[in-house]
mmCIF file of C-alpha atoms and ligand atoms in Angstrom:
data_model
loop_
_atom_site.group_PDB
_atom_site.id
_atom_site.type_symbol
_atom_site.label_atom_id
_atom_site.label_comp_id
_atom_site.label_asym_id
_atom_site.label_seq_id
_atom_site.Cartn_x
_atom_site.Cartn_y
_atom_site.Cartn_z
ATOM 1 C CA MET Q 139 2.287 24.603 27.047
ATOM 2 C CA THR Q 140 2.760 26.984 24.240
ATOM 3 C CA LEU Q 141 2.630 25.642 20.782
ATOM 4 C CA THR Q 142 5.726 26.352 18.767
ATOM 5 C CA ASN Q 143 6.900 25.298 15.220
ATOM 6 C CA SER Q 144 9.058 22.586 16.846
ATOM 7 C CA ASN Q 145 6.264 21.054 19.063
ATOM 8 C CA TYR Q 146 3.255 21.696 16.752
ATOM 9 C CA PHE Q 147 3.188 18.231 15.351
ATOM 10 C CA SER Q 148 4.252 16.349 18.480
ATOM 11 C CA GLN Q 149 2.262 13.269 19.272
ATOM 12 C CA GLU Q 150 1.191 14.957 22.641
ATOM 13 C CA ASN Q 151 -0.083 18.036 20.896
ATOM 14 C CA ASN Q 152 -1.832 16.011 18.096
ATOM 15 C CA MET Q 153 -3.687 14.019 20.979
ATOM 16 C CA LYS Q 154 -4.557 17.429 22.746
ATOM 17 C CA PHE Q 155 -5.610 19.457 19.810
ATOM 18 C CA PHE Q 156 -7.433 18.785 16.533
ATOM 19 C CA SER Q 157 -5.894 20.259 13.429
ATOM 20 C CA ALA Q 158 -7.650 20.848 10.146
ATOM 21 C CA SER Q 159 -5.879 17.953 8.492
ATOM 22 C CA GLN Q 160 -6.508 15.688 11.493
ATOM 23 C CA PHE Q 161 -10.169 16.478 11.325
ATOM 24 C CA LYS Q 162 -10.135 15.688 7.600
ATOM 25 C CA SER Q 163 -8.487 12.336 8.382
ATOM 26 C CA PHE Q 164 -11.255 11.444 10.705
ATOM 27 C CA LEU Q 165 -13.825 12.397 7.988
ATOM 28 C CA ASP Q 166 -11.938 10.088 5.570
ATOM 29 C CA CYS Q 167 -11.698 7.081 7.983
ATOM 30 C CA GLU Q 168 -12.016 7.161 11.708
ATOM 31 C CA SER Q 169 -9.893 4.009 12.195
ATOM 32 C CA MET Q 170 -7.033 5.240 9.969
ATOM 33 C CA ALA Q 171 -7.057 8.673 11.789
ATOM 34 C CA LEU Q 172 -6.836 7.089 15.123
ATOM 35 C CA ALA Q 173 -4.101 4.713 14.181
ATOM 36 C CA GLU Q 174 -2.182 7.702 12.721
ATOM 37 C CA LEU Q 175 -2.529 9.562 16.025
ATOM 38 C CA LYS Q 176 -1.301 6.617 17.937
ATOM 39 C CA GLY Q 177 1.787 6.197 15.786
ATOM 40 C CA GLU Q 178 0.440 2.848 14.534
ATOM 41 C CA TYR Q 179 0.090 3.937 11.070
ATOM 42 C CA GLN Q 180 1.880 6.249 8.782
ATOM 43 C CA ARG Q 181 0.697 7.475 5.387
ATOM 44 C CA GLU Q 182 3.044 7.107 2.571
ATOM 45 C CA LYS Q 183 5.580 10.070 2.196
ATOM 46 C CA THR Q 184 5.303 10.376 -1.591
ATOM 47 C CA THR Q 185 7.503 12.415 -3.918
ATOM 48 C CA ALA Q 186 4.320 14.459 -4.954
ATOM 49 C CA LEU Q 187 3.860 15.463 -1.299
ATOM 50 C CA LEU Q 188 7.506 16.257 -0.842
ATOM 51 C CA VAL Q 189 7.601 18.473 -3.798
ATOM 52 C CA GLY Q 190 4.667 20.429 -2.258
ATOM 53 C CA SER Q 191 6.579 20.644 1.063
ATOM 54 C CA TYR Q 192 9.738 21.880 -0.691
ATOM 55 C CA VAL Q 193 7.830 24.892 -1.997
ATOM 56 C CA ASP Q 194 6.016 25.445 1.362
ATOM 57 C CA SER Q 195 9.291 25.446 3.228
ATOM 58 C CA TYR Q 196 10.778 27.968 0.652
ATOM 59 C CA ILE Q 197 7.927 30.323 1.361
ATOM 60 C CA GLU Q 198 8.132 29.700 5.036
ATOM 61 C CA GLY Q 199 11.891 30.587 4.840
ATOM 62 C CA THR Q 200 13.001 27.178 6.144
ATOM 63 C CA LEU Q 201 14.316 25.526 2.989
ATOM 64 C CA ASP Q 202 17.684 24.859 4.497
ATOM 65 C CA ASP Q 203 16.068 22.828 7.303
ATOM 66 C CA PHE Q 204 13.963 20.968 4.932
ATOM 67 C CA LYS Q 205 16.876 19.925 2.826
ATOM 68 C CA LEU Q 206 18.744 18.648 5.928
ATOM 69 C CA GLU Q 207 15.622 16.708 7.166
ATOM 70 C CA ASN Q 208 14.990 15.167 3.727
ATOM 71 C CA PRO Q 209 18.262 13.873 2.228
ATOM 72 C CA GLU Q 210 16.155 11.664 -0.145
ATOM 73 C CA ILE Q 211 15.652 14.771 -2.384
ATOM 74 C CA PHE Q 212 19.203 14.699 -3.414
ATOM 75 C CA LEU Q 213 20.955 12.362 -5.888
ATOM 76 C CA LYS Q 214 23.436 10.077 -4.301
ATOM 77 C CA ASN Q 215 27.197 11.042 -4.389
ATOM 78 C CA GLY Q 216 26.642 14.830 -4.084
ATOM 79 C CA GLY Q 217 24.935 15.074 -7.426
ATOM 80 C CA GLY Q 218 22.613 17.798 -6.571
ATOM 81 C CA LEU Q 219 18.806 17.806 -6.398
ATOM 82 C CA LYS Q 220 16.718 15.161 -8.066
ATOM 83 C CA ALA Q 221 14.695 16.224 -11.164
ATOM 84 C CA ASP Q 222 11.414 16.542 -9.177
ATOM 85 C CA TYR Q 223 12.922 19.004 -6.750
ATOM 86 C CA LYS Q 224 14.662 20.876 -9.540
ATOM 87 C CA HIS Q 225 11.173 21.345 -10.832
ATOM 88 C CA ALA Q 226 10.108 22.521 -7.312
ATOM 89 C CA GLU Q 227 12.807 25.340 -7.855
ATOM 90 C CA TYR Q 228 11.141 26.194 -11.197
ATOM 91 C CA ILE Q 229 7.750 26.507 -9.462
ATOM 92 C CA ILE Q 230 9.301 28.932 -6.890
ATOM 93 C CA GLN Q 231 10.825 30.941 -9.652
ATOM 94 C CA ARG Q 232 7.414 31.106 -11.440
ATOM 95 C CA ILE Q 233 5.436 32.291 -8.378
ATOM 96 C CA GLU Q 234 8.109 34.821 -7.570
ATOM 97 C CA ARG Q 235 7.564 36.349 -10.980
ATOM 98 C CA ASP Q 236 3.885 37.152 -10.017
ATOM 99 C CA SER Q 237 3.456 40.086 -7.812
ATOM 100 C CA LEU Q 238 -0.231 39.415 -6.816
ATOM 101 C CA PHE Q 239 0.683 35.874 -5.769
ATOM 102 C CA MET Q 240 3.595 37.051 -3.635
ATOM 103 C CA GLN Q 241 1.537 39.923 -2.211
ATOM 104 C CA PHE Q 242 -0.950 37.274 -0.791
ATOM 105 C CA LEU Q 243 1.997 35.416 0.664
ATOM 106 C CA SER Q 244 3.592 38.462 2.208
ATOM 107 C CA GLY Q 245 1.820 38.248 5.604
ATOM 108 C CA GLN Q 246 3.311 36.743 8.760
ATOM 109 C CA LYS Q 247 4.499 33.142 8.068
ATOM 110 C CA GLN Q 248 3.346 30.037 9.807
ATOM 111 C CA VAL Q 249 1.363 31.743 12.573
ATOM 112 C CA ILE Q 250 0.088 29.248 15.178
ATOM 113 C CA LYS Q 251 -3.197 29.877 16.982
ATOM 114 C CA THR Q 252 -5.364 27.772 19.239
ATOM 115 C CA GLY Q 253 -9.050 27.830 20.163
ATOM 116 C CA GLU Q 254 -12.060 25.735 20.468
ATOM 117 C CA ILE Q 255 -14.978 24.668 18.307
ATOM 118 C CA GLU Q 256 -17.928 23.063 20.250
ATOM 119 C CA GLY Q 257 -15.619 22.979 23.307
ATOM 120 C CA VAL Q 258 -13.009 20.794 21.510
ATOM 121 C CA PRO Q 259 -9.497 22.308 21.289
ATOM 122 C CA PHE Q 260 -8.065 23.056 17.904
ATOM 123 C CA LYS Q 261 -4.701 24.254 16.617
ATOM 124 C CA ILE Q 262 -4.032 26.056 13.340
ATOM 125 C CA LYS Q 263 -0.927 27.222 11.483
ATOM 126 C CA ILE Q 264 -1.525 29.855 8.959
ATOM 127 C CA ASP Q 265 0.768 30.080 6.027
ATOM 128 C CA SER Q 266 0.356 33.820 5.496
ATOM 129 C CA TYR Q 267 -1.460 35.817 8.045
ATOM 130 C CA SER Q 268 -2.318 39.570 7.542
ATOM 131 C CA GLU Q 269 -3.639 40.529 10.931
ATOM 132 C CA GLY Q 270 -7.131 42.112 10.555
ATOM 133 C CA LYS Q 271 -7.122 41.626 6.759
ATOM 134 C CA ALA Q 272 -6.789 38.121 5.440
ATOM 135 C CA ILE Q 273 -5.756 34.432 5.914
ATOM 136 C CA THR Q 274 -3.903 32.831 2.947
ATOM 137 C CA ASP Q 275 -2.907 29.255 2.578
ATOM 138 C CA LEU Q 276 -0.337 28.124 -0.015
ATOM 139 C CA LYS Q 277 -1.417 24.996 -2.095
ATOM 140 C CA VAL Q 278 0.816 23.171 -4.457
ATOM 141 C CA MET Q 279 -1.408 21.041 -6.577
ATOM 142 C CA ARG Q 280 -0.902 18.400 -9.401
ATOM 143 C CA SER Q 281 -3.330 20.520 -11.525
ATOM 144 C CA PHE Q 282 -6.422 22.681 -11.461
ATOM 145 C CA ASP Q 283 -8.468 20.169 -13.524
ATOM 146 C CA ARG Q 284 -11.828 19.377 -12.097
ATOM 147 C CA GLU Q 285 -12.632 15.756 -11.131
ATOM 148 C CA TRP Q 286 -15.841 13.722 -11.184
ATOM 149 C CA GLN Q 287 -17.062 12.795 -7.789
ATOM 150 C CA ASP Q 288 -20.619 11.480 -7.109
ATOM 151 C CA GLY Q 289 -21.833 12.568 -10.459
ATOM 152 C CA LEU Q 290 -20.415 16.087 -9.928
ATOM 153 C CA LYS Q 291 -17.379 17.880 -11.433
ATOM 154 C CA ILE Q 292 -15.568 19.222 -8.422
ATOM 155 C CA SER Q 293 -12.621 21.428 -7.869
ATOM 156 C CA PHE Q 294 -9.426 20.480 -6.033
ATOM 157 C CA VAL Q 295 -10.645 22.787 -3.245
ATOM 158 C CA GLU Q 296 -13.658 20.517 -2.637
ATOM 159 C CA LYS Q 297 -11.812 17.219 -3.406
ATOM 160 C CA TRP Q 298 -9.132 17.864 -0.738
ATOM 161 C CA LYS Q 299 -11.670 19.651 1.524
ATOM 162 C CA TYR Q 300 -9.554 22.756 1.679
ATOM 163 C CA ASP Q 301 -12.765 24.700 2.126
ATOM 164 C CA LEU Q 302 -13.456 22.764 5.305
ATOM 165 C CA ALA Q 303 -9.927 23.232 6.535
ATOM 166 C CA MET Q 304 -10.162 27.044 5.980
ATOM 167 C CA SER Q 305 -13.503 27.293 7.794
ATOM 168 C CA ILE Q 306 -11.665 25.890 10.819
ATOM 169 C CA TYR Q 307 -8.819 28.497 10.277
ATOM 170 C CA GLN Q 308 -11.353 31.170 10.178
ATOM 171 C CA GLU Q 309 -13.230 30.109 13.190
ATOM 172 C CA ILE Q 310 -10.052 29.585 15.333
ATOM 173 C CA GLU Q 311 -8.572 32.936 14.187
ATOM 174 C CA GLY Q 312 -11.836 34.419 15.343
ATOM 175 C CA ASN Q 313 -12.300 37.615 13.278
ATOM 176 C CA LYS Q 314 -14.130 36.264 10.215
ATOM 177 C CA LEU Q 315 -11.243 37.343 8.063
ATOM 178 C CA PRO Q 316 -11.478 36.735 4.250
ATOM 179 C CA ILE Q 317 -10.042 33.346 3.130
ATOM 180 C CA PHE Q 318 -7.719 32.827 0.135
ATOM 181 C CA LEU Q 319 -5.759 30.088 -1.276
ATOM 182 C CA ALA Q 320 -2.588 30.947 -3.158
ATOM 183 C CA ALA Q 321 -2.347 27.855 -5.496
ATOM 184 C CA VAL Q 322 0.203 26.710 -7.926
ATOM 185 C CA THR Q 323 0.346 23.510 -10.016
ATOM 186 C CA LYS Q 324 3.216 21.078 -10.300
ATOM 187 C CA GLU Q 325 2.744 20.800 -14.113
ATOM 188 C CA LYS Q 326 5.678 21.218 -16.504
ATOM 189 C CA GLU Q 327 4.527 24.779 -16.901
ATOM 190 C CA PRO Q 328 2.946 25.654 -13.588
ATOM 191 C CA ASP Q 329 -0.378 27.384 -13.484
ATOM 192 C CA LEU Q 330 -1.228 29.757 -10.714
ATOM 193 C CA ALA Q 331 -4.285 31.256 -9.031
ATOM 194 C CA ILE Q 332 -5.482 33.319 -6.154
ATOM 195 C CA ILE Q 333 -8.737 31.676 -5.036
ATOM 196 C CA ASN Q 334 -11.333 33.196 -2.683
ATOM 197 C CA ILE Q 335 -13.555 30.869 -0.661
ATOM 198 C CA PRO Q 336 -16.929 32.768 -0.143
ATOM 199 C CA GLN Q 337 -18.342 33.083 3.252
ATOM 200 C CA GLU Q 338 -21.486 31.025 2.640
ATOM 201 C CA ARG Q 339 -19.292 28.097 1.760
ATOM 202 C CA LEU Q 340 -17.206 28.555 4.779
ATOM 203 C CA ASP Q 341 -20.448 28.663 6.886
ATOM 204 C CA VAL Q 342 -21.594 25.380 5.498
ATOM 205 C CA CYS Q 343 -18.258 23.676 6.117
ATOM 206 C CA LEU Q 344 -18.105 24.878 9.637
ATOM 207 C CA ASP Q 345 -21.460 23.347 10.354
ATOM 208 C CA ILE Q 346 -20.008 20.075 9.078
ATOM 209 C CA VAL Q 347 -17.091 20.478 11.556
ATOM 210 C CA LYS Q 348 -19.432 21.222 14.384
ATOM 211 C CA LYS Q 349 -21.700 18.262 13.579
ATOM 212 C CA HIS Q 350 -18.804 15.661 13.685
ATOM 213 C CA VAL Q 351 -16.115 17.084 16.073
ATOM 214 C CA LYS Q 352 -17.730 15.840 19.347
ATOM 215 C CA ARG Q 353 -17.792 12.255 18.136
ATOM 216 C CA PHE Q 354 -14.235 12.424 16.818
ATOM 217 C CA ASP Q 355 -12.989 13.857 20.120
ATOM 218 C CA ASP Q 356 -14.759 10.969 21.902
ATOM 219 C CA ILE Q 357 -12.920 8.604 19.632
ATOM 220 C CA LYS Q 358 -9.574 10.291 20.512
ATOM 221 C CA LYS Q 359 -10.444 9.962 24.243
ATOM 222 C CA GLY Q 360 -11.225 6.328 23.699
ATOM 223 C CA LEU Q 361 -14.767 6.757 24.696
ATOM 224 C CA VAL Q 362 -16.252 5.661 21.309
ATOM 225 C CA GLU Q 363 -14.985 2.907 18.938
ATOM 226 C CA PRO Q 364 -13.894 4.254 15.635
ATOM 227 C CA LYS Q 365 -15.698 3.059 12.410
ATOM 228 C CA ARG Q 366 -13.712 1.457 9.666
ATOM 229 C CA CYS Q 367 -14.163 2.672 6.021
ATOM 230 C CA GLU Q 368 -13.008 -0.662 4.624
ATOM 231 C CA SER Q 369 -11.577 1.043 1.620
ATOM 232 C CA CYS Q 370 -8.432 3.102 2.658
ATOM 233 C CA ASP Q 371 -5.038 1.583 2.806
ATOM 234 C CA PHE Q 372 -5.177 1.218 6.637
ATOM 235 C CA CYS Q 373 -8.331 -0.654 6.523
ATOM 236 C CA LYS Q 374 -7.135 -2.955 3.694
ATOM 237 C CA SER Q 375 -3.969 -3.542 5.576
ATOM 238 C CA THR Q 376 -5.745 -4.627 8.661
ATOM 239 C CA LYS Q 377 -8.783 -6.376 7.112
ATOM 240 C CA LYS Q 378 -9.427 -9.884 8.290
ATOM 241 C CA LEU Q 379 -11.514 -12.124 6.123
ATOM 242 C CA THR Q 380 -14.397 -13.741 8.010
ATOM 243 C CA GLN Q 381 -16.665 -14.879 5.183
ATOM 244 C CA ILE Q 382 -17.133 -15.606 1.630
ATOM 245 C CA ILE Q 383 -19.045 -13.080 -0.474
ATOM 246 C CA SER Q 384 -20.941 -13.249 -3.800
ATOM 247 C CA TYR Q 385 -19.373 -11.982 -6.994
ATOM 248 C CA GLU Q 386 -22.165 -9.352 -7.136
ATOM 249 C CA ASP Q 387 -20.934 -7.742 -3.902
ATOM 250 C CA ILE Q 388 -17.261 -7.267 -4.797
ATOM 251 C CA GLY Q 389 -16.062 -3.728 -5.584
ATOM 252 C CA GLU Q 390 -18.026 -0.480 -5.638
HETATM 253 ZN ZN1 LIG N 419 -10.356 3.074 6.336
#
């Protein structure tokens, strides 16, 4: 079956193919990722996520469909867009004023490709594809501020594992094209950047994918039991108390 924009996210194709975000879910928590795939668990559809999707769908040229599919972005009684989505309109106007930003988003939109990593099928959907030249992904972020993680101040690229996602895109596309993120913030006055992810980093990330993908695939096939992280919302919601613990062992 050919993957199209309408069946790309179908349960059947999510079971058949890994996507970059699915792989990231498995890295976060195997049990949650599997429950999500089986339709037993759904992550919260937050306003923050929807604002990002609003901008995505505009760039993609599908904003009208997005508005039909997400009536909750409008005020009741035909009162127009809610404030968060009016701000999304402002973000769009801001990026349209920057010619370099728009240039990086001027490739073919939402290009779907499939391939394999370590013999495991993957699907990718590229935001802006300039064949033979570059792969660019649009990211709408809360801010560009770095955050502390394990004693290091990391960028949003590492925090959300976009470097890892893009290593999958590059591998599946197959021509080692340069990788860019066209990033804009949701701040009152949006900040924007075109970010390159260097090949050394992509190589390191692809090794991480190769190291884990067979186990994750075995979990999807039901051959291996998924591990629980015991700290995500899914694990908390399915936790069953079996023992009493000491006060010294509570929390991280
Ligand atoms: Zn978990």
